[in-house]
Amino acid sequence: MKRAFMPSLFKNKRPRTVNILAAESAERQQLTDGAVSGDEDLSDLPSDTKAALTYLRSLFDVHRFEGRIPPILLKHQLYSVIQNKTQVDREVDQLRDKKEIKIFRYGKDGDEFCIVFTADYISHVRKIATQQGVSALIDRFIPEILEKMNNITFSRQTLCDVHGFKDKEITMLVIAGMLTVRDVGSWWLSIPGAGIFMKNFSKGRQSVLRAIKKAKYREILQKELEERKLQAVKKLSMMYHIHDVIGAELVTKIKTTSGIILRLDE
Amino acid sequence: MLNVLAERSWGNVRPSQVHRAEATRRTFRLQLSKHRDVQRIHSSGINSLDIDPIDYKFMLSGGADGVIAIYDLECIPEVKEFTCETVCTIGRSNRHVHKHSVETVQWYPRDTGMFTSSSMDTTLKVWDTNALKPAERFVLGKGIYSHHMSPVANKHCLIAVGTIDPHATLCDLKSGSSTHILKGHKASVVCVQWSSKDEFLLATGSRDNKILMWDIRQAKGSLMSLDQHNGEVVKGSSAVSTAHSGHVNGLCFTENGLHLVSCGTDNRVRLWDTLNGKNTLINYGKVSNNMRKCIEICTSSGVQPDVAFIPSGSDIDMFDVFSGETDSTMKGHYNNVNCCVFHPLYQEVYSGGNDSNILIWEPDMGHIHFEEPPPKKLAGASKVKKFNGNEINATADTWSSSDEGD
C-alpha cells in the first residue's frame, strides 16, 4: 500500500505525558533553531520558483550564441522542476508584478510563455541599441515603458498619446526588433534577435523527441539521453531541452530502479 | 484510529471531523477492487452511470446499445467476493426501449420510483421503475447529448436537456411541456448541469467552446459566459472570449456549489468560481480528451480537500481540486472511460467505459480478510468421486508401486 495522504486528525499531535522539563527544553530548542517564529521576515527568502528560474538560467550559456540573445527560459520548464503547477503560475505572476522577470508570448497562437529576467533583458536591449544606432531612442524607451509598465501589448494610444512616441520612432523600434506588429495599431513587446533562439530551440526539441521516438518502446533512460551527442542540442544544453519536453508534457518522467526513464506520451 | 475514537467520546474532537477525516483517508487510497465487481450486462460501451441519491443502494447504467440496467450495490452481510447483480434491465426485447444509444440516465432526485433516460433517438423518457414502462416521453427535434435534473429543486421539476441543436431545452415534468428553450450557444450543447446548491442556476457547455451560466427565471438570456482569460484580451481585438480552446465536454459543480469544474477537448481542466464566473487559474496539467460526446466527471463529497475524478483516455485522473495536483491515475479500463460516479457513503468510485465494463474502485485500507472456514458437510455425503463403481481417492499416489506389473 503506497504512502497516501493522511488527514492531520490521525497524526500524533502532542506528547502523551506532560513532562515539564522536556517541554522547557523543547521551547529553547525551537528558539535557537530560528524556525518559523513570528518575527522573521520570510519575504526576503527566494521563493521556490525564483530558485528554479535561477537554476534554469544557469543551464543557458550566452557565450554559445555570441551574446546575440539574453538567457531565455520557458515557463513550462518550471513545471518539470517544481511539482505543483498552480504554485508555479502564482509565483511567476508575483515575480512579474515585482518586475523581476518579463514574460513574452511565442508559438503559433501566442499561447506559450517564455521568461527573461528584467536585468538581462534591459542590458541586452541596450547592447542591441548601440549596435543599431538607436541608443538615444532606447534610452527614452527603457525608463518610460520597460521599467514602469508590466504588460507586453501596446496600442497606438499608449505609445503616441501617453508617452509621446512618433510613428517614425515606432517604425525604428520595430526594425530594431523591440516591437512586433500584432494588429493594426497594436504591438507586442519582443526580444531582439529572438529568431536564432526559436530556430535552435525547435530544432533541438525535434531532435530530442526523435531520439526518444526511435528508441525501443519509445522510452529512454535519462542518463543515456544525456550521453547522446546530438548536433542540434549543442547550443542550448541537453538538460535545458529535457526540462522543456518534460514540462510541456510531451514526455512523461518515470522513476525506476535503474534511474529516470523518459517515455514519449502516447 | 482508536485514539481518535476515544477523543471523540471524550468530546475533544467533533464527530463530523472524525467522519470527514476518515472519508478523506479512504478516498486517497482508492484502488481497483480485488473482490467486488459488477455483473456484465451491456454488450457495448457504457455511456452513463448514476447512483440513487436517497439510499445510495441502486445504480443505473445506460449503454450505447440502448439497454438500461439497474444494479443493487449493497452487500449485507459482507462477504469476501461479491458481484453486484442487476435488479432489472430494459433490454432490446422491451417494447419501450430506446432505438439508439442511451446517452444519459439519472434517478429522480427524490426517490427511486422514477428515473429518466435520454438518447440519440431524440427522446427523453421518464420511466416508472416498478413497472419498467415510460410514464412520459418528450420528443425533441434532434439527438440528445445529455440531460440533468436539479438535485435540490423544490419549486420546479425541470429537466435541462442538451441536444445537437444550439439551444438547451427545459422539459417540465409537471406540465409535460418542452417549449422553454435557452438560446445563447452557437453550436450543439454537449453537457448541462444544475448547481448543487442553487435550484435555479444552470450551466451549459457546448461545441462553440463556451460555458454559459443561466438563471432560468430570467427571461433575457444567460447570466454570463465564462472566460478563460478573465477579461484580458489575448489574440486580436475582435476575438471572442471562450471558456476552453476546444469543445466543452464535461461539467460538474463541487459539493458546496461554489465552484464549477469543466473539462474540454483542448486537453485542459478549469475550475470556475460560480459567483463571479472567474477562472481560478488552477493548473491541472494536460488531461487528454478527444471525446465527441459528454463525459460524466464527478467530485467527491464529504472529503476535505475536495478531489475531482476526470476520465482521460482509458484512465481516470484524480485531482486535488484546489491545488491542481494529480493525486493518482486510476488505470484499469481497456478502452475510453465515459463516466464515473462517486459513492459518498462507501467512498468508492464506479466507472464505465467503451469496454462494456463497470469497474469498482474501493479504498485499500490494508485490511486482511479472514477466510471463513467452509461450512461442515453432513456425515452422509462423501467427498470422493465415484467412477465405475470404484472409489478414487484423489490424494492417492497413482504411480505403480512396483517395477513389474501394472
XYZ file of C-alpha atoms in Angstrom:
672
model
C 0.000 0.000 0.000
C 1.737 3.177 -1.106
C 2.035 6.176 1.156
C -1.104 8.213 0.791
C -2.473 11.417 2.218
C -3.149 11.190 5.956
C -5.561 13.725 7.473
C -3.995 15.615 10.346
C -6.532 14.251 12.805
C -4.877 10.850 12.583
C -1.339 12.084 13.158
C 0.078 12.090 16.650
C -0.037 15.727 17.631
C 1.155 16.143 21.169
C 3.144 14.062 23.648
C 1.137 11.729 25.804
C 2.605 12.767 29.127
C 3.198 16.330 30.182
C 6.831 16.499 31.173
C 7.678 19.996 32.353
C 11.428 19.683 31.878
C 11.035 18.223 28.399
C 8.612 20.976 27.417
C 11.005 23.713 28.522
C 13.941 22.247 26.671
C 11.783 21.828 23.580
C 10.888 25.505 23.707
C 14.511 26.541 23.995
C 15.355 24.260 21.053
C 12.740 25.930 18.893
C 14.061 29.424 19.603
C 17.646 28.539 18.816
C 16.580 26.850 15.588
C 15.097 30.116 14.479
C 12.429 28.188 12.667
C 9.211 29.956 11.771
C 8.930 32.420 14.620
C 6.609 35.301 14.054
C 9.281 37.978 13.902
C 11.239 36.635 10.956
C 10.621 38.282 7.625
C 10.193 35.407 5.204
C 9.635 37.535 2.150
C 13.387 38.051 1.726
C 13.980 34.398 1.043
C 13.777 33.494 -2.653
C 10.628 31.608 -3.482
C 10.857 28.104 -4.923
C 10.046 29.419 -8.364
C 12.770 32.061 -8.246
C 15.311 29.431 -7.208
C 14.126 27.209 -10.074
C 14.420 30.114 -12.526
C 17.964 30.838 -11.357
C 18.866 27.175 -11.818
C 17.390 27.084 -15.329
C 19.160 30.293 -16.219
C 22.452 28.694 -15.233
C 21.800 25.995 -17.869
C 21.725 28.652 -20.587
C 25.168 29.544 -21.915
C 25.116 33.033 -23.501
C 28.557 32.637 -24.985
C 27.421 29.910 -27.362
C 25.188 32.485 -29.028
C 27.907 35.149 -29.060
C 25.766 37.342 -26.892
C 23.080 37.814 -29.517
C 20.261 36.849 -27.171
C 19.688 37.113 -23.421
C 19.045 33.962 -21.368
C 15.523 32.960 -22.409
C 13.667 30.373 -20.322
C 10.316 28.726 -20.942
C 7.553 28.839 -18.396
C 6.736 25.163 -18.760
C 10.319 24.220 -17.828
C 9.419 25.291 -14.311
C 6.702 22.625 -14.204
C 9.369 19.949 -14.537
C 11.364 21.369 -11.633
C 8.516 22.160 -9.236
C 5.662 19.694 -8.900
C 2.754 21.997 -8.088
C 1.831 23.810 -11.297
C -0.620 26.217 -9.696
C 2.019 27.394 -7.212
C 4.412 27.989 -10.125
C 1.798 30.027 -12.004
C 1.065 32.158 -8.955
C 4.697 32.812 -8.090
C 5.543 33.668 -11.692
C 2.741 36.240 -11.656
C 4.102 37.637 -8.397
C 7.607 37.939 -9.804
C 6.214 39.658 -12.865
C 4.355 42.147 -10.688
C 7.549 42.825 -8.757
C 9.188 43.483 -12.157
C 11.943 40.949 -11.645
C 11.060 38.976 -14.754
C 9.401 39.708 -18.064
C 7.038 37.261 -19.730
C 6.702 37.067 -23.506
C 4.443 35.003 -25.686
C 5.517 32.773 -28.515
C 4.062 29.965 -30.560
C 1.562 29.839 -33.378
C -1.361 31.180 -31.353
C 0.668 33.065 -28.809
C -0.333 30.711 -26.058
C 3.078 29.588 -24.797
C 5.117 31.750 -22.470
C 8.811 32.419 -22.167
C 10.538 34.243 -19.316
C 13.549 36.590 -19.302
C 14.988 38.253 -16.198
C 14.380 42.010 -16.429
C 18.025 42.842 -15.745
C 19.201 40.548 -18.554
C 16.590 41.954 -20.910
C 17.483 45.592 -20.315
C 21.232 45.034 -20.709
C 20.578 43.085 -23.915
C 18.328 45.835 -25.264
C 20.969 48.479 -24.594
C 23.602 46.395 -26.347
C 21.418 45.970 -29.430
C 20.594 49.666 -29.371
C 24.260 50.738 -29.500
C 24.842 48.253 -32.332
C 21.965 49.606 -34.358
C 22.497 53.226 -33.501
C 19.159 53.937 -31.887
C 20.558 54.250 -28.398
C 19.012 57.639 -27.725
C 15.585 56.358 -28.539
C 16.107 53.247 -26.474
C 17.332 55.285 -23.554
C 13.998 57.047 -23.630
C 12.065 53.839 -24.186
C 13.563 51.938 -21.281
C 12.632 54.075 -18.294
C 9.257 55.064 -19.688
C 7.941 51.759 -20.828
C 10.047 48.856 -19.679
C 10.514 49.882 -16.127
C 7.129 51.370 -15.485
C 4.743 49.015 -17.178
C 4.326 45.311 -16.931
C 2.239 44.442 -19.927
C 3.567 43.306 -23.233
C 0.906 44.637 -25.587
C 0.938 48.273 -26.577
C -1.678 50.125 -28.511
C -1.178 53.270 -30.543
C -2.842 55.283 -27.803
C -0.393 54.193 -25.126
C 2.679 54.851 -27.219
C 1.741 58.024 -29.022
C -0.618 59.858 -26.761
C 0.520 58.846 -23.314
C 4.272 58.566 -23.866
C 4.803 60.740 -26.907
C 6.455 58.391 -29.365
C 6.119 59.375 -33.005
C 5.204 56.998 -35.824
C 8.713 57.086 -37.261
C 10.159 56.173 -33.889
C 7.777 53.230 -33.597
C 8.927 52.021 -37.016
C 12.520 52.249 -35.886
C 11.688 50.208 -32.815
C 10.044 47.552 -34.954
C 13.097 47.406 -37.224
C 15.376 47.123 -34.229
C 13.320 44.139 -33.050
C 11.895 45.687 -29.892
C 8.286 45.652 -31.037
C 6.425 43.169 -33.200
C 3.296 44.007 -35.111
C 0.251 42.271 -33.703
C -2.767 44.001 -35.138
C -3.492 47.318 -36.777
C -2.421 49.806 -34.165
C -1.210 47.369 -31.535
C 2.200 45.896 -30.926
C 3.790 43.190 -28.845
C 6.998 43.667 -26.922
C 9.600 41.271 -28.247
C 13.187 40.205 -27.761
C 15.557 41.498 -30.465
C 17.299 38.609 -32.161
C 14.846 36.049 -30.908
C 14.813 34.309 -34.276
C 18.072 32.490 -33.556
C 16.711 31.237 -30.263
C 13.484 29.931 -31.796
C 15.343 28.110 -34.557
C 17.789 26.408 -32.217
C 15.083 25.647 -29.707
C 12.656 24.000 -32.115
C 15.437 22.062 -33.840
C 16.772 20.858 -30.514
C 13.309 19.824 -29.304
C 12.595 17.887 -32.510
C 15.938 16.164 -32.262
C 15.356 15.078 -28.643
C 11.864 13.802 -29.441
C 13.151 11.914 -32.466
C 15.811 10.255 -30.352
C 13.157 9.005 -27.913
C 10.764 8.003 -30.702
C 13.362 5.812 -32.370
C 14.264 4.032 -29.138
C 12.756 0.650 -28.369
C 9.337 1.032 -26.677
C 9.628 4.789 -27.255
C 11.354 5.342 -23.929
C 14.920 6.051 -22.917
C 16.921 6.361 -19.709
C 17.639 9.999 -18.982
C 21.309 9.182 -18.392
C 21.568 7.598 -21.814
C 19.899 10.570 -23.458
C 22.379 12.919 -21.800
C 25.267 10.877 -23.141
C 23.988 11.018 -26.723
C 25.748 13.726 -28.667
C 23.049 15.295 -30.798
C 24.131 18.040 -33.157
C 21.073 20.226 -32.730
C 21.260 20.198 -28.964
C 24.753 21.677 -28.718
C 23.731 25.313 -28.413
C 21.137 25.061 -25.692
C 22.251 22.305 -23.378
C 20.668 18.848 -23.188
C 19.306 19.464 -19.665
C 17.538 22.585 -20.969
C 15.754 20.516 -23.602
C 14.965 17.715 -21.172
C 13.268 20.171 -18.797
C 11.415 21.575 -21.798
C 9.956 18.275 -23.027
C 9.022 17.128 -19.522
C 7.348 20.416 -18.650
C 5.456 20.611 -21.949
C 4.111 17.120 -21.163
C 5.353 15.691 -24.438
C 7.227 13.115 -22.406
C 6.495 11.524 -19.001
C 9.190 11.159 -16.367
C 9.086 7.809 -14.600
C 11.292 6.911 -11.663
C 12.617 3.369 -11.877
C 15.251 1.321 -10.160
C 17.729 1.983 -12.980
C 17.193 5.721 -12.875
C 14.780 8.109 -14.523
C 13.103 6.998 -17.750
C 11.545 9.412 -20.209
C 8.644 7.897 -22.099
C 7.059 9.560 -25.105
C 3.419 10.407 -24.391
C 1.015 8.182 -26.358
C -7.688 5.340 14.921
C -8.690 4.090 18.367
C -7.056 7.169 19.816
C -9.271 9.328 17.634
C -12.392 7.432 18.640
C -11.507 7.847 22.296
C -11.022 11.576 21.778
C -14.407 11.728 20.112
C -16.112 10.061 23.042
C -14.444 12.494 25.453
C -15.603 15.435 23.366
C -12.176 16.708 22.285
C -12.957 16.139 18.647
C -16.263 16.661 16.921
C -17.909 13.621 15.303
C -18.183 15.436 11.977
C -14.417 15.968 11.997
C -13.808 12.266 12.520
C -16.247 11.422 9.725
C -14.565 13.787 7.319
C -11.052 12.692 8.211
C -11.870 9.025 7.768
C -13.703 9.690 4.472
C -10.647 11.606 3.240
C -8.268 8.878 4.275
C -10.354 6.326 2.388
C -10.719 8.456 -0.722
C -6.968 8.878 -1.034
C -6.419 5.129 -1.064
C -8.642 4.165 -3.976
C -7.587 1.045 -5.827
C -9.265 -1.221 -8.324
C -11.413 -3.546 -6.257
C -9.959 -7.029 -5.968
C -13.023 -8.778 -4.671
C -16.032 -6.973 -5.998
C -17.287 -6.325 -9.476
C -20.460 -5.535 -11.332
C -22.408 -8.012 -13.425
C -21.719 -7.530 -17.089
C -24.941 -6.742 -18.938
C -24.010 -4.345 -21.694
C -22.542 -5.651 -24.890
C -21.312 -2.253 -25.967
C -19.953 0.863 -24.311
C -21.485 2.278 -21.148
C -22.331 5.931 -21.535
C -23.753 6.929 -18.217
C -23.959 5.819 -14.587
C -25.961 7.212 -11.705
C -26.341 6.184 -8.067
C -29.640 6.930 -6.344
C -29.276 9.937 -4.096
C -31.514 8.683 -1.259
C -30.121 5.363 -0.062
C -27.129 5.088 -2.404
C -28.167 1.500 -2.954
C -29.106 1.254 -6.621
C -27.100 2.171 -9.669
C -28.447 2.919 -13.125
C -26.413 2.370 -16.231
C -27.156 3.370 -19.792
C -25.310 1.855 -22.705
C -24.603 2.557 -26.327
C -26.814 -0.402 -27.268
C -29.874 1.354 -25.812
C -30.017 -1.013 -22.830
C -30.633 0.361 -19.331
C -29.810 -1.737 -16.285
C -30.302 -1.264 -12.532
C -27.799 -2.858 -10.133
C -28.012 -3.405 -6.417
C -24.776 -2.204 -4.860
C -25.405 -3.232 -1.288
C -23.986 -6.415 0.102
C -25.296 -7.317 3.558
C -23.854 -9.300 5.281
C -20.482 -8.510 3.832
C -18.791 -11.347 2.028
C -15.345 -11.502 0.546
C -16.197 -11.983 -3.118
C -19.255 -10.166 -4.377
C -20.764 -9.325 -7.741
C -23.293 -6.519 -7.878
C -26.261 -8.147 -9.560
C -28.802 -6.487 -11.782
C -32.210 -5.993 -10.273
C -33.850 -5.423 -13.637
C -32.945 -4.386 -17.149
C -34.656 -2.720 -20.043
C -33.184 -4.801 -22.812
C -33.563 -4.837 -26.561
C -36.652 -7.005 -26.269
C -38.583 -4.465 -24.215
C -41.275 -2.682 -26.175
C -40.292 0.753 -24.930
C -36.527 0.507 -25.244
C -34.654 3.390 -26.857
C -33.911 2.931 -30.531
C -30.391 4.332 -30.427
C -27.733 4.721 -27.785
C -28.712 5.944 -24.349
C -26.582 8.966 -23.582
C -27.563 9.896 -20.036
C -29.519 8.238 -17.246
C -30.476 9.823 -13.965
C -32.555 8.804 -10.955
C -35.381 11.108 -9.895
C -33.718 13.098 -7.079
C -36.472 12.438 -4.533
C -36.999 8.674 -4.699
C -36.156 5.633 -6.709
C -39.667 5.167 -8.072
C -38.773 7.075 -11.217
C -35.788 7.626 -13.456
C -35.105 9.492 -16.671
C -33.109 8.482 -19.704
C -32.207 10.390 -22.833
C -30.995 9.004 -26.077
C -29.751 9.785 -29.527
C -33.156 8.743 -30.878
C -34.286 12.272 -29.864
C -36.469 11.115 -26.973
C -36.261 11.769 -23.253
C -38.181 9.059 -21.412
C -39.379 9.235 -17.830
C -39.646 5.667 -16.531
C -41.670 4.116 -13.739
C -39.156 1.847 -12.026
C -41.606 -0.734 -10.720
C -43.485 -1.181 -13.992
C -40.430 -0.558 -16.206
C -42.592 1.430 -18.564
C -42.200 5.045 -19.587
C -44.659 7.308 -17.815
C -43.790 10.244 -20.048
C -41.946 10.755 -23.271
C -40.540 14.048 -24.572
C -39.676 14.122 -28.262
C -37.153 16.813 -29.103
C -36.003 17.816 -32.543
C -32.520 16.369 -32.650
C -30.451 13.767 -30.813
C -29.876 14.410 -27.132
C -26.332 14.571 -25.755
C -27.126 14.927 -22.104
C -29.807 15.831 -19.606
C -29.825 16.700 -15.921
C -32.465 17.267 -13.267
C -31.738 19.553 -10.348
C -30.908 17.591 -7.185
C -32.114 20.338 -4.850
C -35.163 21.685 -6.664
C -38.251 22.390 -4.582
C -40.056 24.902 -6.713
C -39.686 23.321 -10.107
C -39.453 19.923 -11.805
C -37.445 20.914 -14.839
C -35.085 18.673 -16.736
C -32.419 20.550 -18.680
C -31.603 18.855 -21.986
C -28.651 19.480 -24.278
C -29.160 18.452 -27.899
C -27.487 18.772 -31.258
C -29.476 21.992 -31.708
C -27.677 25.062 -30.399
C -30.181 25.720 -27.638
C -30.816 23.998 -24.315
C -34.371 22.844 -23.673
C -36.150 22.683 -20.334
C -38.681 19.865 -20.082
C -41.258 20.303 -17.344
C -42.431 17.143 -15.583
C -45.467 18.786 -14.055
C -46.982 20.103 -17.259
C -45.343 17.840 -19.829
C -44.161 20.759 -21.943
C -40.775 21.080 -23.566
C -41.182 24.522 -25.035
C -38.919 26.527 -22.719
C -35.618 26.952 -24.544
C -32.431 28.758 -23.558
C -30.840 30.458 -26.523
C -27.264 31.568 -26.415
C -24.978 28.951 -27.813
C -23.960 28.787 -31.460
C -23.273 25.071 -31.691
C -24.655 21.898 -30.096
C -24.975 21.839 -26.336
C -22.961 18.845 -25.161
C -23.333 18.962 -21.390
C -25.740 20.527 -18.915
C -25.502 20.651 -15.154
C -27.657 22.196 -12.453
C -25.950 23.787 -9.479
C -25.720 21.572 -6.411
C -26.921 24.345 -4.108
C -28.962 26.830 -6.139
C -32.070 25.328 -7.708
C -32.318 27.966 -10.445
C -28.702 28.077 -11.614
C -27.806 26.059 -14.688
C -24.504 25.692 -16.509
C -24.311 24.549 -20.134
C -21.233 23.651 -22.140
C -21.186 23.440 -25.893
C -19.226 22.816 -29.072
C -18.751 26.541 -29.586
C -16.155 26.387 -26.755
C -18.286 28.395 -24.367
C -19.836 27.724 -20.985
C -22.935 29.785 -20.240
C -24.485 30.210 -16.809
C -28.236 30.636 -16.719
C -30.752 31.692 -14.118
C -33.832 30.052 -15.557
C -36.130 32.626 -14.003
C -34.512 35.361 -16.066
C -36.112 35.910 -19.443
C -33.428 37.832 -21.242
C -30.729 35.222 -21.658
C -27.642 33.850 -19.980
C -26.200 35.380 -16.827
C -22.628 35.199 -18.034
C -20.255 33.433 -20.375
C -17.197 32.084 -18.615
C -13.945 33.491 -19.945
C -10.731 31.552 -19.566
C -8.574 34.679 -19.618
C -10.718 36.609 -17.120
C -11.112 39.622 -19.332
C -7.568 40.063 -20.615
C -7.542 40.499 -24.342
C -5.244 37.941 -25.820
C -5.463 37.486 -29.547
C -6.746 40.181 -31.806
C -9.080 42.884 -30.657
C -12.028 41.069 -32.163
C -11.544 37.607 -30.687
C -14.460 36.280 -28.647
C -13.717 35.067 -25.149
C -14.340 31.377 -24.604
C -14.155 29.021 -21.670
C -11.917 26.496 -23.402
C -9.935 26.439 -26.611
C -11.877 23.364 -27.675
C -15.335 21.812 -27.166
C -16.554 21.703 -23.573
C -17.205 18.060 -22.696
C -17.901 17.732 -19.025
C -19.210 19.910 -16.227
C -19.527 19.255 -12.540
C -20.236 21.515 -9.600
C -18.351 20.932 -6.351
C -20.348 19.733 -3.381
C -20.847 23.215 -1.908
C -21.901 24.664 -5.240
C -19.291 27.424 -5.102
C -17.060 26.106 -7.889
C -17.547 24.503 -11.269
C -15.108 22.017 -12.792
C -15.102 21.858 -16.580
C -13.083 19.763 -18.998
C -12.655 20.316 -22.697
C -11.121 18.898 -25.846
C -8.264 21.418 -25.576
C -6.908 18.915 -23.013
C -7.437 21.318 -20.145
C -9.477 21.212 -16.991
C -10.582 24.508 -15.465
C -12.055 25.484 -12.145
C -14.513 28.387 -12.153
C -15.862 30.454 -9.302
C -19.676 30.164 -9.592
C -20.479 33.513 -8.015
C -18.489 35.785 -10.320
C -17.610 33.458 -13.195
C -13.864 33.943 -12.894
C -11.337 31.348 -13.880
C -9.431 30.431 -10.732
C -6.358 29.776 -12.939
C -5.574 26.474 -11.244
C -3.289 24.462 -13.480
C -4.216 20.773 -13.707
C -1.753 19.989 -16.481
C -2.639 18.220 -19.680
C -5.693 15.960 -19.370
C -6.064 14.311 -22.741
C -9.603 14.429 -24.031
C -10.835 13.820 -27.544
C -14.347 12.552 -26.829
C -17.069 13.638 -29.182
C -19.816 13.404 -26.589
C -20.420 14.218 -22.959
C -18.075 12.841 -20.290
C -19.505 12.472 -16.805
C -16.992 13.765 -14.285
C -17.566 13.737 -10.560
C -16.320 15.450 -7.448
C -16.081 13.915 -4.006
C -18.492 14.787 -1.240
C -17.672 14.874 2.433
C -13.952 14.893 1.766
C -11.523 17.652 2.581
C -9.548 18.547 0.409
C -12.032 18.123 -2.432
C -10.998 15.772 -5.200
C -12.297 15.509 -8.734
C -12.309 12.352 -10.855
C -11.866 13.102 -14.533
C -11.754 10.373 -17.186
C -8.888 10.861 -19.597
C -8.456 8.256 -22.290
C -8.608 4.871 -20.618
C -7.593 6.082 -17.160
C -9.295 8.247 -14.607
C -7.220 11.076 -13.155
C -7.816 12.020 -9.547
C -7.069 15.694 -8.929
C -6.949 17.791 -5.813
C -9.485 20.425 -6.900
C -7.921 23.479 -5.293
C -4.241 22.853 -5.848
C -4.368 21.155 -9.239
C -2.035 18.327 -8.304
C -2.705 14.874 -9.646
C -3.227 12.613 -6.652
C -3.299 9.405 -8.638
C -4.147 7.925 -12.017
C -6.594 5.043 -11.882
C -5.736 2.589 -14.605
C -7.994 -0.337 -15.235
C -10.186 0.119 -18.260
C -9.253 -1.284 -21.633
C -10.858 1.457 -23.657
C -12.062 5.031 -23.214
C -13.768 5.787 -19.912
C -17.067 7.612 -20.389
C -18.441 8.168 -16.921
C -17.592 7.922 -13.265
C -19.631 8.387 -10.097
C -18.553 8.764 -6.507
C -20.389 6.824 -3.800
C -20.387 9.159 -0.780
C -21.153 6.540 1.854
C -18.535 3.977 0.932
C -16.064 6.427 -0.678
C -15.962 4.305 -3.800
C -15.877 5.236 -7.464
C -17.794 3.355 -10.131
C -16.673 3.938 -13.691
C -17.955 2.759 -17.037
C -16.332 2.846 -20.421
C -16.352 1.695 -24.005
C -15.017 -1.710 -22.994
C -18.514 -2.550 -21.573
C -17.114 -2.903 -18.056
C -18.214 -1.145 -14.922
C -15.245 -1.109 -12.576
C -15.388 -0.521 -8.840
C -12.565 1.436 -7.205
C -12.583 0.971 -3.476
C -10.306 2.153 -0.689
C -7.482 -0.228 0.084
C -7.125 0.196 3.837
C -4.754 -2.724 4.251
C -7.330 -4.847 5.996
C -6.810 -8.552 5.780
C -9.914 -10.569 5.097
C -10.097 -13.708 7.158
C -11.232 -16.741 5.182
C -14.445 -18.127 6.563
C -13.962 -21.857 7.104
C -16.282 -23.695 4.728
C -19.420 -24.935 6.491
C -19.072 -28.546 7.703
C -20.813 -31.017 5.429
C -23.204 -33.692 6.747
C -21.693 -37.086 7.620
C -23.528 -38.899 4.786
C -22.120 -37.018 1.848
C -18.655 -38.127 0.880
C -16.156 -36.032 -0.931
C -14.642 -38.744 -3.023
C -15.713 -39.141 -6.599
C -17.342 -42.369 -7.725
C -16.052 -43.705 -11.023
C -17.079 -47.057 -12.491
C -18.041 -48.257 -9.076
C -14.511 -47.886 -7.792
C -13.703 -45.271 -5.294
C -10.902 -42.993 -6.406
C -9.012 -41.375 -3.638
C -7.860 -38.045 -5.025
C -4.760 -37.834 -2.912
C -3.516 -41.323 -3.537
C -0.350 -41.908 -5.455
C -1.199 -43.080 -8.983
C 2.244 -44.294 -9.925
C 2.555 -48.016 -9.740
C 4.334 -49.053 -6.631
C 6.325 -51.948 -8.044
C 8.720 -52.171 -11.007
C 6.992 -55.096 -12.692
C 3.220 -55.331 -13.327
C 0.534 -52.679 -13.683
